CSV table of C-alpha atoms and ligand atoms in Angstrom, one decimal:
chain,number,residue,atom,x,y,z
A,573,MET,CA,0.0,0.0,0.0
A,574,THR,CA,1.4,3.4,-1.0
A,575,ILE,CA,1.6,5.9,1.8
A,576,LEU,CA,0.5,9.4,0.9
A,577,LEU,CA,0.9,12.7,2.9
A,578,GLY,CA,-1.9,13.0,5.4
A,579,ASP,CA,-2.3,9.2,5.7
A,580,VAL,CA,-2.1,7.6,9.2
A,581,ALA,CA,1.4,6.1,9.5
A,582,PRO,CA,1.2,2.2,9.6
A,583,ASP,CA,1.4,0.9,13.1
A,584,PHE,CA,3.7,-2.0,13.9
A,585,GLN,CA,5.4,-4.0,16.6
A,586,ALA,CA,9.2,-4.3,16.4
A,587,GLN,CA,12.3,-5.3,18.3
A,588,THR,CA,14.7,-2.4,18.8
A,589,THR,CA,18.0,-1.6,20.5
A,590,GLU,CA,15.8,-0.2,23.4
A,591,GLY,CA,13.5,-3.2,23.6
A,592,PRO,CA,10.3,-4.2,21.9
A,593,LEU,CA,7.8,-1.4,21.0
A,594,SER,CA,4.4,-0.8,19.6
A,595,PHE,CA,5.0,2.1,17.2
A,596,HIS,CA,1.9,4.3,17.8
A,597,GLU,CA,2.1,3.7,21.5
A,598,TRP,CA,5.8,4.6,21.5
A,599,ILE,CA,5.1,7.9,19.6
A,600,GLY,CA,2.5,8.9,22.2
A,601,ASP,CA,1.6,12.6,21.8
A,602,THR,CA,4.9,13.6,20.3
A,603,TRP,CA,6.2,14.1,16.7
A,604,CYS,CA,8.4,11.4,15.3
A,605,ILE,CA,11.0,11.0,12.6
A,606,LEU,CA,11.3,7.4,11.3
A,607,PHE,CA,14.3,6.9,9.0
A,608,SER,CA,15.7,3.8,7.3
A,609,HIS,CA,19.2,2.6,6.7
A,610,PRO,CA,20.2,0.2,3.9
A,611,LYS,CA,22.3,-2.0,6.1
A,612,ASN,CA,24.5,-2.1,9.2
A,613,PHE,CA,28.2,-1.5,9.1
A,614,THR,CA,28.0,0.8,6.1
A,615,PRO,CA,29.9,4.1,6.0
A,616,VAL,CA,27.2,6.6,5.2
A,617,CYS,CA,24.7,5.1,7.8
A,618,THR,CA,27.4,5.1,10.5
A,619,THR,CA,27.9,8.9,10.1
A,620,GLU,CA,24.1,9.5,10.0
A,621,LEU,CA,23.5,7.7,13.2
A,622,GLY,CA,26.2,9.6,14.9
A,623,GLU,CA,24.7,12.9,13.8
A,624,ALA,CA,21.1,11.9,14.6
A,625,SER,CA,22.2,10.9,18.1
A,626,ARG,CA,24.0,14.3,18.5
A,627,LEU,CA,20.8,16.1,17.5
A,628,LYS,CA,18.5,14.0,19.7
A,629,GLU,CA,18.1,16.9,22.2
A,630,ALA,CA,17.4,19.5,19.5
A,631,PHE,CA,14.5,17.2,18.2
A,632,LEU,CA,13.3,16.6,21.8
A,633,GLU,CA,13.1,20.4,22.3
A,634,ARG,CA,10.6,20.3,19.4
A,635,ASN,CA,8.7,17.5,21.1
A,636,CYS,CA,10.0,15.1,18.5
A,637,LYS,CA,11.5,11.6,18.9
A,638,LEU,CA,13.9,9.9,16.4
A,639,ILE,CA,13.8,6.3,15.5
A,640,GLY,CA,16.0,4.5,12.9
A,641,LEU,CA,15.5,1.2,11.1
A,642,SER,CA,17.9,-1.3,9.6
A,643,ILE,CA,17.2,-4.9,8.4
A,644,ASP,CA,19.8,-6.5,10.6
A,645,SER,CA,19.3,-8.0,14.1
A,646,VAL,CA,19.3,-6.3,17.5
A,647,ALA,CA,22.6,-8.0,18.4
A,648,ASP,CA,24.1,-6.7,15.2
A,649,HIS,CA,22.8,-3.2,15.9
A,650,HIS,CA,24.5,-3.3,19.3
A,651,ARG,CA,27.8,-4.3,17.7
A,652,TRP,CA,27.4,-1.5,15.2
A,653,ALA,CA,26.7,1.0,18.0
A,654,GLN,CA,30.2,0.3,19.3
A,655,ASP,CA,31.6,1.4,15.9
A,656,ILE,CA,29.4,4.5,15.9
A,657,GLN,CA,30.8,5.4,19.3
A,658,GLU,CA,34.4,4.7,18.2
A,659,THR,CA,34.2,6.5,14.8
A,660,GLN,CA,31.7,9.3,15.4
A,661,GLY,CA,32.6,10.0,19.0
A,662,GLN,CA,28.9,9.7,19.9
A,663,THR,CA,26.8,7.1,21.7
A,664,LEU,CA,23.9,5.7,19.8
A,665,ASN,CA,21.0,7.1,21.9
A,666,ILE,CA,18.0,6.6,19.8
A,667,PRO,CA,16.2,3.3,19.2
A,668,LEU,CA,17.1,1.3,16.1
A,669,ILE,CA,14.5,-1.1,14.8
A,670,ALA,CA,15.7,-4.6,13.8
A,671,ASP,CA,13.5,-5.1,10.7
A,672,HIS,CA,14.9,-8.6,9.9
A,673,ASP,CA,11.8,-9.7,8.0
A,674,CYS,CA,11.4,-6.3,6.3
A,675,ALA,CA,7.9,-6.1,7.7
A,676,VAL,CA,8.2,-2.4,8.5
A,677,ALA,CA,10.2,-1.7,5.3
A,678,SER,CA,7.4,-3.2,3.3
A,679,ALA,CA,4.6,-1.4,5.1
A,680,TYR,CA,6.4,1.9,4.5
A,681,ASP,CA,7.5,1.2,0.9
A,682,MET,CA,11.2,1.4,1.8
A,683,LEU,CA,12.2,-1.3,-0.7
A,684,HIS,CA,12.7,0.1,-4.2
A,685,PRO,CA,13.8,-3.0,-6.2
A,686,SER,CA,14.5,-1.0,-9.4
A,687,SER,CA,17.0,1.0,-7.3
A,688,ASP,CA,18.4,-1.8,-5.1
A,689,THR,CA,17.2,-5.4,-5.0
A,690,THR,CA,18.5,-6.1,-1.5
A,691,PHE,CA,18.6,-3.0,0.7
A,692,THR,CA,16.0,-0.5,1.8
A,693,VAL,CA,16.6,3.0,0.4
A,694,ARG,CA,17.1,5.9,2.7
A,695,CYS,CA,13.6,7.1,3.7
A,696,VAL,CA,12.5,9.8,6.1
A,697,PHE,CA,9.0,10.0,7.5
A,698,VAL,CA,7.9,13.0,9.6
A,699,ILE,CA,4.9,11.8,11.6
A,700,ASP,CA,2.8,14.2,13.8
A,701,PRO,CA,1.2,13.5,17.2
A,702,PHE,CA,-2.0,12.4,15.4
A,703,LYS,CA,0.1,9.8,13.7
A,704,LYS,CA,-0.4,11.4,10.3
A,705,VAL,CA,2.5,11.4,7.8
A,706,ARG,CA,3.4,15.0,7.2
A,707,LEU,CA,6.6,14.7,5.1
A,708,MET,CA,8.4,12.0,3.2
A,709,LEU,CA,11.9,12.1,1.8
A,710,THR,CA,13.6,9.4,-0.3
A,711,TYR,CA,17.3,9.3,-0.8
A,712,PRO,CA,19.5,6.7,-2.6
A,713,ALA,CA,21.7,4.6,-0.5
A,714,SER,CA,24.8,6.5,-1.5
A,715,THR,CA,23.6,9.9,-0.3
A,716,GLY,CA,23.7,10.8,3.4
A,717,ARG,CA,20.8,12.8,4.7
A,718,ASN,CA,21.0,16.4,6.0
A,719,PHE,CA,19.6,16.3,9.5
A,720,ALA,CA,19.7,20.1,9.7
A,721,GLU,CA,17.2,20.1,6.8
A,722,ILE,CA,15.0,17.6,8.7
A,723,LEU,CA,15.0,19.9,11.7
A,724,ARG,CA,14.1,22.8,9.4
A,725,VAL,CA,11.1,21.1,7.9
A,726,LEU,CA,9.9,20.1,11.4
A,727,ASP,CA,10.1,23.8,12.4
A,728,SER,CA,8.2,24.7,9.3
A,729,LEU,CA,5.4,22.1,9.9
A,730,GLN,CA,5.1,23.1,13.5
A,731,LEU,CA,4.8,26.8,12.6
A,732,THR,CA,2.1,26.0,10.0
A,733,ASP,CA,0.1,24.2,12.6
A,734,ALA,CA,0.4,26.8,15.3
A,735,HIS,CA,0.2,30.0,13.2
A,736,SER,CA,-1.5,29.5,9.8
A,737,VAL,CA,1.7,30.4,8.0
A,738,ALA,CA,3.8,28.8,5.3
A,739,THR,CA,7.6,29.1,4.9
A,740,PRO,CA,9.0,30.4,1.6
A,741,VAL,CA,11.9,29.2,-0.5
A,742,ASN,CA,15.1,28.5,1.5
A,743,TRP,CA,13.4,29.7,4.7
A,744,LEU,CA,15.4,29.4,7.9
A,745,PRO,CA,13.9,29.7,11.4
A,746,GLY,CA,13.5,33.4,12.4
A,747,GLU,CA,13.1,34.6,8.8
A,748,GLU,CA,9.9,36.1,7.4
A,749,VAL,CA,7.0,33.7,6.7
A,750,VAL,CA,4.0,33.9,4.4
A,751,ILE,CA,0.4,33.9,5.5
A,752,LEU,CA,-1.7,31.0,4.2
A,753,PRO,CA,-3.8,32.3,1.3
A,754,THR,CA,-6.9,30.7,2.9
A,755,LEU,CA,-6.8,33.3,5.7
A,756,THR,CA,-8.7,36.4,4.5
A,757,ASP,CA,-10.9,37.6,7.4
A,758,PRO,CA,-9.4,41.0,8.5
A,759,ALA,CA,-10.3,40.4,12.1
A,760,VAL,CA,-8.6,37.0,12.2
A,761,LEU,CA,-5.6,38.5,10.4
A,762,GLN,CA,-5.4,41.3,13.0
A,763,GLN,CA,-5.6,38.8,15.8
A,764,LYS,CA,-3.1,36.3,14.4
A,765,PHE,CA,-0.6,38.9,13.1
A,766,PRO,CA,-0.6,41.9,15.5
A,767,GLN,CA,2.7,43.0,14.0
A,768,GLY,CA,1.0,43.4,10.7
A,769,TYR,CA,2.0,42.1,7.3
A,770,LYS,CA,3.1,43.2,3.8
A,771,GLU,CA,0.8,42.5,0.9
A,772,ILE,CA,3.0,42.1,-2.1
A,773,LYS,CA,0.2,40.4,-4.0
A,774,PRO,CA,-3.2,39.4,-2.6
A,775,TYR,CA,-1.9,35.8,-2.4
A,776,LEU,CA,1.6,36.7,-1.3
A,777,ARG,CA,1.6,38.3,2.2
A,778,THR,CA,4.7,38.2,4.4
A,779,THR,CA,4.9,38.7,8.1
A,780,PRO,CA,7.7,38.4,10.8
A,781,CYS,CA,8.3,34.8,12.0
A,782,PRO,CA,6.1,34.0,15.0
A,783,ALA,CA,8.2,33.0,18.0
A,784,ALA,CA,8.7,29.3,18.2
A,785,GLY,CA,6.5,27.5,20.8
A,786,THR,CA,3.9,30.3,20.9
B,2218,BEZ,C1,26.2,3.4,3.3
B,2218,BEZ,O1,25.4,3.6,4.2
B,2218,BEZ,O2,27.3,3.9,3.4
B,2218,BEZ,C2,25.8,2.7,2.0
B,2218,BEZ,C3,24.9,1.7,2.0
B,2218,BEZ,C4,24.5,1.1,0.9
B,2218,BEZ,C5,25.1,1.5,-0.3
B,2218,BEZ,C6,26.1,2.5,-0.3
B,2218,BEZ,C7,26.4,3.2,0.8
């Protein structure tokens, strides 16, 4: 089954480096980033898991948990964690799913046989507290992800939910945002954007970035 934006993320039970979990229950009322790795003991994945672990706190500050997936066993994951510590100077501090039967990879369409017949591709799913899929990224096995970009899109999604704004091209936190075109009631505009806004076109209205967490 193909997953589309806005769909409920498939629930599953899995073994992880932090014990067994039931995915939706584990997410609870937080956001979640689920990301897949082609295989253990591979160079790009090793660097990614070091970086994801380093950024765990930055994601938690945004009420977001990280969880990785690789098709090898939990015992293998623990052995790999030692290499991550040694080479990346960082303890693996996020759960890593042992998807040995590819059950999760299949449910999330992480296997792209025309790209690679054996390994999962590098997927990222951003899932909100209602368990809805809000963003999907797919990278080839050979390209490491940019976790700063994943933080950036999380900031954008959370701003949209809280403030009825969208984020323009190359937006970075703190920069001007645009008001959703669906918002036209002057009273609502005044209440939501007390600092005012610039109307460049009726459909293109910019306003200062609302403070995070407000
Ligand atoms: C890696 O994670 O380094 C990797 C995995 C599969 C193919 C190429 C690179």
